[in-house]
Amino acid sequence: MKSINFEALFNASPNPYVLLNPSLVIMGMNDAYLRATMRKREELVGRGMFEAFPSDPDSDGHRQLRASFDRVIQEKVTDHLPLIAYAIPLPDGQGFEERYWSATHTPLFNEAGELISILQHTVDVTELHQLRTFAKTSALLSGPSALIETDMFRRAQAVQEVNQTLSRERQHLQDLFEQAPGFIAALSGPDHVFTMANAAYRKVVGRSDLVGKTVQDALPEVVEQGFIDLLDRVYQTGEPFVGRGVRILLKQDSEEAEEHFLDFVYQPIFGRDGKVSGIFVQGHDVTDHRRAQNALRESEERFRAIANSIDQLIWATRPDGFHDYYNQRWYEYTGVPEGSTDGAGWNGMFHPDDQEAAWKTWRQSLATGEPYHIEYRLRHRSGQYRWVLGRAQPVYDEHGQITRWYGTCTDIHDLKQAQDELRASRERALQSEQETSRLAAMLAERVSELDAANEEIQRFAYIVSHDLRAPLVNIMGFTSELENAQKEIERFYRKIVEAQPSLVAPDARAAVETDLSEAIGFIRSSTAKMDKLINAILKLSREGRRVLAPEPISMSNLLEAQHRSLAHQLHERGAKLIIEAVPDLVSDRLAVEQVFGNLIDNAVKYLKPGRPGRILVRGRDLGLSVRYEVEDNGRGIDERDYERIFDLFRRSGTQDQQGEGIGLAHVRALVRRLGGTISVSSRLGEGSTFTVTLPKTISMSSEAA
C-alpha cells in the first residue's frame, strides 16, 4: 500500500492549522493558516506566537489565548475557544484589523508521553460574528431562518460568555492556588498522577516537572518511606489522613537526601458516582520550626544539666515574674517538694522580717527592668534561716521586650557571720588599742630585761666555769699526789712484807690497796666529768657571744672530715657512716661543724649493742632552704622525750650512757642562730632520725636572730 504524504495533506487542508512547541514558538503552518492571517511563512516560523501576532497584554483576547495555551501545557488536555477577538496586523503594516476567531488547541506527545508540540486549529468567524450583530439590529432578516440563526448566535454568545466567566474564575483560583503559602497538589486516579502542584509544593520537593507524572515516578525516594502506601489507603478507604511533624527525606536538587518535617492532609476527592477519583494534598513545611524546637529543647537540656551541676541555687520566671523553674540545688537546699515554690510561693521561704523588702525590690525590677539584687534570710532544710544573696537579670528579644528572668541565690551566711565577727573584732581592737600599746611597751621592756638577763647568765656561766676550774685543778693535783702516795705505800708494804711478812696480814694489805685505788679512781673520774662539763659550759657561753661568719661550705667535704675524726669510735662500735648526696650552702662553718659533729657523735654513742651499726646522712635542696637528715639504727627515743631531749642538762638516751645533757641543747641553739629548725622522729629499738632545715644562704644580718 502506498504511504500517505501527511505534509501535503496538512497543506492541502482548507482549515487553518499552526504548530507550536511548548515554548509557544511557531514551528510550521499550512497554507490555509497563511491565507487566514494574511502572512508569509518566513515571517512566522521561529517566532513566538505573541511576537508574531502582538496584542495588548491587558486585552481580553490576549488573556484568553494565553490561558488556553497554559491549560494545554499544564494539564496536557485539549482546550477550546469558541469565540475570541484578536486583531492581526494588516499586510501593508499600516495598523491592525479586528478579527474574531474560534480556536482549538490540541497537545501532541512523543512515545514517552512527553508534550512536544501544540496544534492550533483556527477558524476566522469574523463574518459570522458581524452577521449576528447585524441580525440583532436589522429588520431585513425575518422569518424562521432568521430566528434560527439569531438563536444560534445567541447560544454561541452565551456559551462564550460563560466560558469567559469560567476562565476568569479558573484563572483567579489558579492564581490563589499558586500563591498559597502552604503546599498544595492534586492527584488523580489510583496511580496518583499529578494534575496540579503549586509553587510551595514544587519548592518543598525541589522539582518543577510534576504534572502528568505519578508520585512514584516524580518522587521515587518517598516510595520506601511509606507515603505511597498512605496514598493507596486514602484512595481505597475514602478516609483522610492527617500527619503532624512527619519526617521525610527528599533529594531535591542534590543527590543527598535532605531531612524535612511536614504537617499535611491527604483528603480524598469524590466523583459524581460517590467514588474516590483522586486525592487533594495540602500542608506546610515545618522543618525550620521543628529544628528550632529541637535546638530550643537541646538548649534547655544543656541549661538544666549545667544548672543542676553547679553548687548554686538557680531560678527563672516568665516576663510577668511568675516563678516556673528551680534547679535541683534549690530543692536540696530548701528541702521543699518540687513545684511548691512556683508562682509566689518563694516569698514564704524568706524570714518574716525580709519578705516585705524582697517583694518591694522584686516588683521594682519587674516594673523597670532593672537587675534584681538583694540580701535576705532563706529557710534552710535544717530549719535555720541562712543569709543569701539574690540576683536576677532580664533577657530581651529583638524588639526590646523581656522574655525571661534568670536569677541565682548564693549562700553568704558564713561570710556574713565572718563580716560581723570582723566588725566586732575591729570594735574590740579599737577599744583595746591603748591596752595593746601598753602591753607592747611592757613586752619591749621585758625583752630588754631578758636580753640583759641572758647576757648576765652567759657572763655568769663563764665566771662560774672559771671559778670552778681553779678548785678542780687543785683536786686533780691532789689526786695525782694521792696516786704517788699510793705507790709509796705499796713500795713500803712490799719492803715490810719482804722483811717481816708476819707483821702484815694479807687481807689487810689487799683491803687497803683496793679501797685506796677505788677512791682515787672515783675522784679522777668525777674530776674528768666535771672538767668536761665546765668545758661544755664555756663552749656554750662562748658560742652565744661569737659573731657568725657566713662562707660557702662543701657539705660533702665537711662530713667526710667528721667521718675521719670518728673513724676510731665507728670501728670500735662496728658501725658504718654513709654519706649520700648533700647540697652545699652558705653558712657559718664552725656552727655547722658543731651541729653535725654533735648529731653524728650522739648517733654513735647510742647505737644498739649486738648488731651492726649504721648511720646515714642525706640532704635535699628545697629552693631557699636545704633539709638534712641524720638517721641511725640505734636504741631510739620515746615519743614523750622528743622535745625534752633538746633541753639543757637532758640526756638524749638511757641513763647508762655518759653525757652532760648539753650537746642537743647546744645543737638546737646553733640551728636557731643559723635561722633553721631541728626535729626528731624515732621508734624505740629501731633507731632515730634528726631533721635539720637550714637557709641555703645566711647573711651577717642573721646574727640578730
Tab-separated table of C-alpha atoms in Angstrom, residues 44-413:
chain	number	residue	atom	x	y	z
A	44	LEU	CA	6.169	33.413	11.195
A	45	VAL	CA	8.411	30.318	11.526
A	46	GLY	CA	10.767	30.510	14.512
A	47	ARG	CA	8.962	33.410	16.167
A	48	GLY	CA	6.881	33.317	19.318
A	49	MET	CA	3.124	33.376	18.862
A	50	PHE	CA	2.716	36.638	20.752
A	51	GLU	CA	5.731	38.111	18.972
A	52	ALA	CA	4.374	37.212	15.517
A	53	PHE	CA	0.889	38.400	16.469
A	54	PRO	CA	1.404	41.121	19.087
A	55	SER	CA	-1.515	42.437	21.083
A	56	ASP	CA	-2.311	44.368	24.210
A	57	PRO	CA	-1.421	42.059	27.166
A	58	ASP	CA	-4.325	43.511	29.127
A	59	SER	CA	-6.905	42.793	26.422
A	60	ASP	CA	-9.452	40.016	26.858
A	61	GLY	CA	-8.307	38.281	23.683
A	62	HIS	CA	-4.666	38.163	24.776
A	63	ARG	CA	-5.557	36.804	28.227
A	64	GLN	CA	-7.946	34.180	26.787
A	65	LEU	CA	-5.357	32.909	24.299
A	66	ARG	CA	-2.576	32.803	26.939
A	67	ALA	CA	-4.838	30.967	29.403
A	68	SER	CA	-5.790	28.360	26.790
A	69	PHE	CA	-2.131	27.612	25.976
A	70	ASP	CA	-1.313	27.358	29.723
A	71	ARG	CA	-4.122	24.851	30.287
A	72	VAL	CA	-2.842	22.660	27.493
A	73	ILE	CA	0.761	22.776	28.760
A	74	GLN	CA	-0.068	22.181	32.426
A	75	GLU	CA	-2.974	19.754	32.126
A	76	LYS	CA	-1.976	18.182	28.796
A	77	VAL	CA	-5.579	18.213	27.537
A	78	THR	CA	-7.287	19.803	24.518
A	79	ASP	CA	-8.759	23.253	25.080
A	80	HIS	CA	-11.412	25.161	23.031
A	81	LEU	CA	-12.024	28.858	22.461
A	82	PRO	CA	-15.488	29.231	20.799
A	83	LEU	CA	-15.045	32.944	20.168
A	84	ILE	CA	-12.088	35.219	20.729
A	85	ALA	CA	-11.469	38.733	19.499
A	86	TYR	CA	-7.859	39.034	18.334
A	87	ALA	CA	-6.618	41.741	15.957
A	88	ILE	CA	-3.978	40.870	13.367
A	89	PRO	CA	-1.564	43.212	11.591
A	90	LEU	CA	-2.523	44.385	8.085
A	91	PRO	CA	-0.309	43.131	5.228
A	92	ASP	CA	0.944	46.609	4.479
A	93	GLY	CA	1.918	47.089	8.102
A	94	GLN	CA	-0.355	50.103	8.388
A	95	GLY	CA	-2.232	49.100	11.538
A	96	PHE	CA	-4.347	46.163	12.789
A	97	GLU	CA	-7.585	44.591	11.670
A	98	GLU	CA	-10.088	43.482	14.310
A	99	ARG	CA	-10.871	39.806	13.726
A	100	TYR	CA	-12.867	37.134	15.581
A	101	TRP	CA	-11.707	33.550	15.784
A	102	SER	CA	-12.757	30.145	17.038
A	103	ALA	CA	-9.730	28.060	18.086
A	104	THR	CA	-8.934	24.553	19.282
A	105	HIS	CA	-5.565	23.747	20.911
A	106	THR	CA	-4.557	20.064	20.852
A	107	PRO	CA	-1.466	18.688	22.736
A	108	LEU	CA	0.818	16.285	20.788
A	109	PHE	CA	3.022	13.767	22.641
A	110	ASN	CA	6.006	11.552	21.825
A	111	GLU	CA	6.266	7.836	22.563
A	112	ALA	CA	7.421	8.578	26.136
A	113	GLY	CA	4.237	10.564	26.761
A	114	GLU	CA	6.062	13.910	26.850
A	115	LEU	CA	4.451	17.043	25.400
A	116	ILE	CA	6.397	18.006	22.264
A	117	SER	CA	4.045	20.440	20.454
A	118	ILE	CA	0.618	22.096	20.319
A	119	LEU	CA	-1.585	22.046	17.198
A	120	GLN	CA	-3.810	25.089	16.862
A	121	HIS	CA	-6.867	24.816	14.608
A	122	THR	CA	-8.082	28.349	13.908
A	123	VAL	CA	-11.285	29.405	12.154
A	124	ASP	CA	-11.917	33.020	11.195
A	125	VAL	CA	-15.550	33.699	12.291
A	126	THR	CA	-15.415	37.457	11.819
A	127	GLU	CA	-18.204	37.497	9.149
A	128	LEU	CA	-20.446	35.265	11.233
A	129	HIS	CA	-19.957	37.450	14.275
A	130	GLN	CA	-20.711	40.568	12.233
A	131	LEU	CA	-23.799	38.912	10.718
A	132	ARG	CA	-25.057	38.042	14.172
A	133	THR	CA	-24.562	41.612	15.315
A	134	PHE	CA	-26.343	42.892	12.223
A	135	ALA	CA	-29.216	40.470	12.767
A	136	LYS	CA	-29.839	41.916	16.178
A	137	THR	CA	-30.489	45.404	14.799
A	138	SER	CA	-31.784	44.838	11.256
A	139	ALA	CA	-35.413	44.303	10.207
A	140	LEU	CA	-34.358	42.835	6.840
A	141	LEU	CA	-33.900	39.406	8.316
A	142	SER	CA	-37.171	37.838	9.403
A	143	GLY	CA	-38.858	34.539	9.429
A	144	PRO	CA	-37.823	31.187	10.782
A	145	SER	CA	-34.366	31.192	9.248
A	146	ALA	CA	-33.546	34.496	10.818
A	147	LEU	CA	-34.846	33.285	14.158
A	148	ILE	CA	-32.824	30.079	13.938
A	149	GLU	CA	-29.679	31.963	13.047
A	150	THR	CA	-30.328	34.547	15.691
A	151	ASP	CA	-30.869	31.781	18.326
A	152	MET	CA	-27.756	30.002	17.128
A	153	PHE	CA	-25.608	33.043	17.561
A	154	ARG	CA	-27.293	33.832	20.850
A	155	ARG	CA	-26.379	30.382	22.183
A	156	ALA	CA	-22.843	30.763	20.903
A	157	GLN	CA	-22.592	34.138	22.578
A	158	ALA	CA	-23.967	32.717	25.833
A	159	VAL	CA	-21.528	29.847	25.729
A	160	GLN	CA	-18.674	32.231	25.077
A	161	GLU	CA	-19.705	34.480	27.957
A	162	VAL	CA	-19.954	31.502	30.288
A	163	ASN	CA	-16.563	30.266	29.129
A	164	GLN	CA	-15.046	33.677	29.721
A	165	THR	CA	-16.546	33.846	33.213
A	166	LEU	CA	-15.356	30.352	33.992
A	167	SER	CA	-11.945	31.181	32.561
A	168	ARG	CA	-11.639	34.244	34.762
A	169	GLU	CA	-12.770	32.312	37.823
A	170	ARG	CA	-10.464	29.481	36.963
A	171	GLN	CA	-7.543	31.863	36.481
A	172	HIS	CA	-8.362	33.523	39.786
A	173	LEU	CA	-8.415	30.169	41.517
A	174	GLN	CA	-5.163	29.179	39.849
A	175	ASP	CA	-3.569	32.424	41.000
A	176	LEU	CA	-4.751	31.772	44.562
A	177	PHE	CA	-3.671	28.170	44.296
A	178	GLU	CA	-0.219	29.150	43.007
A	179	GLN	CA	0.330	31.855	45.627
A	180	ALA	CA	-0.979	29.870	48.600
A	181	PRO	CA	1.591	29.883	51.460
A	182	GLY	CA	1.038	26.198	52.143
A	183	PHE	CA	1.941	23.475	49.657
A	184	ILE	CA	-0.980	22.147	47.573
A	185	ALA	CA	-1.224	19.394	44.961
A	186	ALA	CA	-3.972	17.351	43.306
A	187	LEU	CA	-3.536	13.682	42.405
A	188	SER	CA	-5.775	11.769	40.007
A	189	GLY	CA	-6.609	8.090	39.781
A	190	PRO	CA	-5.297	5.035	41.605
A	191	ASP	CA	-1.763	5.683	40.308
A	192	HIS	CA	-1.778	9.135	41.937
A	193	VAL	CA	-0.958	11.246	38.874
A	194	PHE	CA	-0.171	14.909	39.479
A	195	THR	CA	-2.792	17.162	37.857
A	196	MET	CA	-1.605	20.276	39.616
A	197	ALA	CA	1.054	21.430	42.114
A	198	ASN	CA	1.560	24.959	43.355
A	199	ALA	CA	4.838	26.827	43.827
A	200	ALA	CA	5.103	25.932	47.527
A	201	TYR	CA	4.751	22.227	46.717
A	202	ARG	CA	7.339	22.401	43.953
A	203	LYS	CA	9.711	24.203	46.331
A	204	VAL	CA	9.346	21.565	49.031
A	205	VAL	CA	10.030	18.619	46.722
A	206	GLY	CA	12.614	20.553	44.674
A	207	ARG	CA	11.073	19.634	41.310
A	208	SER	CA	9.005	21.511	38.717
A	209	ASP	CA	8.082	18.808	36.176
A	210	LEU	CA	5.368	17.124	38.198
A	211	VAL	CA	2.089	17.483	36.244
A	212	GLY	CA	1.283	14.334	34.284
A	213	LYS	CA	3.623	12.112	36.330
A	214	THR	CA	2.761	9.629	39.053
A	215	VAL	CA	4.042	10.243	42.556
A	216	GLN	CA	6.195	7.136	42.246
A	217	ASP	CA	7.866	8.440	39.066
A	218	ALA	CA	8.159	12.055	40.168
A	219	LEU	CA	9.324	11.351	43.742
A	220	PRO	CA	10.893	7.860	43.792
A	221	GLU	CA	12.612	8.451	47.159
A	222	VAL	CA	9.269	8.552	49.025
A	223	VAL	CA	8.271	5.022	47.975
A	224	GLU	CA	10.400	3.253	50.600
A	225	GLN	CA	9.282	5.773	53.225
A	226	GLY	CA	5.691	4.528	53.103
A	227	PHE	CA	3.963	7.518	51.508
A	228	ILE	CA	2.632	5.526	48.501
A	229	ASP	CA	1.051	3.103	50.960
A	230	LEU	CA	-0.630	6.040	52.727
A	231	LEU	CA	-1.988	7.373	49.426
A	232	ASP	CA	-3.272	3.901	48.471
A	233	ARG	CA	-5.057	3.593	51.805
A	234	VAL	CA	-6.750	7.004	51.461
A	235	TYR	CA	-7.794	6.196	47.863
A	236	GLN	CA	-9.173	2.779	48.819
A	237	THR	CA	-10.912	3.696	52.088
A	238	GLY	CA	-12.003	7.246	51.311
A	239	GLU	CA	-10.780	8.290	54.756
A	240	PRO	CA	-8.431	11.278	55.039
A	241	PHE	CA	-5.002	11.032	56.632
A	242	VAL	CA	-3.592	13.799	58.847
A	243	GLY	CA	0.147	13.889	59.569
A	244	ARG	CA	1.851	16.120	62.156
A	245	GLY	CA	5.582	16.746	62.004
A	246	VAL	CA	6.088	13.733	59.723
A	247	ARG	CA	9.730	13.142	58.811
A	248	ILE	CA	10.510	12.774	55.110
A	249	LEU	CA	13.759	12.599	53.130
A	250	LEU	CA	13.710	14.488	49.796
A	251	LYS	CA	16.586	14.638	47.341
A	252	GLN	CA	15.562	17.949	45.756
A	253	ASP	CA	18.375	19.314	43.568
A	254	SER	CA	21.169	17.266	45.167
A	255	GLU	CA	21.839	13.558	45.227
A	256	GLU	CA	21.909	13.515	49.034
A	257	ALA	CA	18.512	13.375	50.672
A	258	GLU	CA	17.588	16.278	52.929
A	259	GLU	CA	15.504	15.872	56.050
A	260	HIS	CA	12.162	17.690	56.215
A	261	PHE	CA	9.278	17.694	58.654
A	262	LEU	CA	5.761	18.207	57.267
A	263	ASP	CA	2.265	18.860	58.574
A	264	PHE	CA	-0.116	17.651	55.825
A	265	VAL	CA	-3.517	16.216	54.922
A	266	TYR	CA	-4.370	13.601	52.310
A	267	GLN	CA	-8.025	14.460	51.532
A	268	PRO	CA	-9.921	12.096	49.186
A	269	ILE	CA	-11.730	13.680	46.172
A	270	PHE	CA	-15.061	12.070	45.356
A	271	GLY	CA	-16.651	11.991	41.864
A	272	ARG	CA	-20.353	12.247	40.991
A	273	ASP	CA	-20.643	8.493	41.412
A	274	GLY	CA	-19.520	8.797	45.046
A	275	LYS	CA	-16.262	7.005	44.395
A	276	VAL	CA	-12.793	8.380	45.089
A	277	SER	CA	-11.332	9.857	41.915
A	278	GLY	CA	-8.240	11.482	43.367
A	279	ILE	CA	-6.519	12.933	46.420
A	280	PHE	CA	-6.067	16.554	47.425
A	281	VAL	CA	-2.748	17.214	49.237
A	282	GLN	CA	-2.368	20.249	51.453
A	283	GLY	CA	0.133	21.085	54.158
A	284	HIS	CA	3.045	23.116	55.492
A	285	ASP	CA	6.789	22.569	55.714
A	286	VAL	CA	7.540	22.812	59.468
A	287	THR	CA	11.208	21.847	59.174
A	288	ASP	CA	12.517	25.181	60.431
A	289	HIS	CA	10.000	25.140	63.274
A	290	ARG	CA	10.943	21.580	64.221
A	291	ARG	CA	14.651	22.384	64.093
A	292	ALA	CA	14.040	25.472	66.202
A	293	GLN	CA	12.096	23.317	68.672
A	294	ASN	CA	14.887	20.741	68.729
A	295	ALA	CA	17.503	23.460	69.188
A	296	LEU	CA	15.417	25.015	71.962
A	297	ARG	CA	14.949	21.643	73.626
A	298	GLU	CA	18.677	20.876	73.386
A	299	SER	CA	19.441	24.342	74.740
A	300	GLU	CA	17.030	23.821	77.630
A	301	GLU	CA	18.501	20.380	78.328
A	302	ARG	CA	22.016	21.847	78.368
A	303	PHE	CA	20.853	24.682	80.608
A	304	ARG	CA	19.200	22.243	83.023
A	305	ALA	CA	22.261	19.987	83.040
A	306	ILE	CA	24.536	22.937	83.792
A	307	ALA	CA	22.111	24.457	86.290
A	308	ASN	CA	21.808	21.176	88.190
A	309	SER	CA	25.559	20.554	88.208
A	310	ILE	CA	26.719	23.806	89.806
A	311	ASP	CA	26.711	24.435	93.531
A	312	GLN	CA	24.371	27.402	93.352
A	313	LEU	CA	20.617	27.968	93.557
A	314	ILE	CA	19.189	28.937	90.144
A	315	TRP	CA	15.644	30.003	89.263
A	316	ALA	CA	13.778	31.504	86.313
A	317	THR	CA	10.474	33.310	85.775
A	318	ARG	CA	8.158	34.379	82.997
A	319	PRO	CA	8.189	38.047	81.916
A	320	ASP	CA	5.484	38.834	84.488
A	321	GLY	CA	7.631	37.441	87.312
A	322	PHE	CA	5.849	34.089	87.714
A	323	HIS	CA	8.457	31.623	89.025
A	324	ASP	CA	8.292	28.456	86.910
A	325	TYR	CA	11.755	26.904	87.264
A	326	TYR	CA	14.182	25.998	90.064
A	327	ASN	CA	17.249	23.814	89.709
A	328	GLN	CA	17.796	20.692	91.779
A	329	ARG	CA	20.151	22.512	94.125
A	330	TRP	CA	17.244	24.778	95.240
A	331	TYR	CA	15.174	21.813	96.368
A	332	GLU	CA	18.193	20.141	98.016
A	333	TYR	CA	18.994	23.361	99.874
A	334	THR	CA	15.456	24.232	100.999
A	335	GLY	CA	14.147	20.679	101.403
A	336	VAL	CA	10.720	21.637	99.968
A	337	PRO	CA	8.792	19.455	97.449
A	338	GLU	CA	9.312	20.224	93.778
A	339	GLY	CA	6.830	22.796	92.457
A	340	SER	CA	5.833	24.026	95.920
A	341	THR	CA	7.585	27.376	95.416
A	342	ASP	CA	6.281	28.073	91.901
A	343	GLY	CA	4.443	31.342	91.356
A	344	ALA	CA	4.612	33.469	94.509
A	345	GLY	CA	5.396	30.569	96.855
A	346	TRP	CA	9.057	31.556	97.000
A	347	ASN	CA	8.410	34.545	99.280
A	348	GLY	CA	7.156	32.271	102.033
A	349	MET	CA	10.659	30.776	102.229
A	350	PHE	CA	12.091	34.089	103.444
A	351	HIS	CA	12.440	35.256	107.005
A	352	PRO	CA	9.272	37.170	108.002
A	353	ASP	CA	11.322	40.311	108.588
A	354	ASP	CA	12.713	40.140	105.000
A	355	GLN	CA	9.574	39.291	102.994
A	356	GLU	CA	8.248	42.816	102.500
A	357	ALA	CA	11.615	44.172	101.338
A	358	ALA	CA	12.072	41.256	98.939
A	359	TRP	CA	8.620	41.791	97.389
A	360	LYS	CA	9.214	45.527	97.030
A	361	THR	CA	12.574	45.047	95.329
A	362	TRP	CA	11.215	42.331	93.003
A	363	ARG	CA	8.214	44.458	91.937
A	364	GLN	CA	10.561	47.371	91.237
A	365	SER	CA	12.670	45.169	88.947
A	366	LEU	CA	9.602	43.847	87.110
A	367	ALA	CA	8.295	47.377	86.559
A	368	THR	CA	11.572	48.914	85.373
A	369	GLY	CA	13.645	46.008	84.043
A	370	GLU	CA	16.397	46.871	86.498
A	371	PRO	CA	18.529	43.936	87.732
A	372	TYR	CA	17.322	42.331	90.949
A	373	HIS	CA	19.847	42.477	93.828
A	374	ILE	CA	19.064	41.886	97.499
A	375	GLU	CA	20.296	40.099	100.629
A	376	TYR	CA	17.750	38.153	102.689
A	377	ARG	CA	17.452	35.200	105.022
A	378	LEU	CA	16.263	31.984	103.350
A	379	ARG	CA	14.926	28.979	105.259
A	380	HIS	CA	17.362	26.073	105.014
A	381	ARG	CA	16.212	22.441	105.093
A	382	SER	CA	17.584	22.293	108.651
A	383	GLY	CA	15.025	24.914	109.680
A	384	GLN	CA	17.697	27.567	110.122
A	385	TYR	CA	17.407	30.877	108.290
A	386	ARG	CA	20.627	31.493	106.396
A	387	TRP	CA	21.735	34.713	104.710
A	388	VAL	CA	21.523	34.537	100.886
A	389	LEU	CA	22.451	36.956	98.097
A	390	GLY	CA	19.676	37.070	95.465
A	391	ARG	CA	20.385	38.308	91.943
A	392	ALA	CA	18.419	38.277	88.662
A	393	GLN	CA	18.849	39.637	85.137
A	394	PRO	CA	16.197	40.048	82.393
A	395	VAL	CA	16.618	38.579	78.896
A	396	TYR	CA	15.298	40.674	75.986
A	397	ASP	CA	14.120	39.736	72.482
A	398	GLU	CA	14.980	41.599	69.283
A	399	HIS	CA	12.136	44.049	69.954
A	400	GLY	CA	13.444	45.003	73.378
A	401	GLN	CA	10.764	43.051	75.244
A	402	ILE	CA	11.629	40.971	78.307
A	403	THR	CA	11.187	37.259	77.561
A	404	ARG	CA	12.580	35.687	80.764
A	405	TRP	CA	14.163	36.485	84.111
A	406	TYR	CA	17.091	34.312	85.269
A	407	GLY	CA	18.228	34.504	88.881
A	408	THR	CA	20.630	32.955	91.383
A	409	CYS	CA	20.793	32.592	95.146
A	410	THR	CA	24.203	32.400	96.799
A	411	ASP	CA	24.636	31.320	100.406
A	412	ILE	CA	26.634	34.080	102.130
A	413	HIS	CA	25.769	33.107	105.697
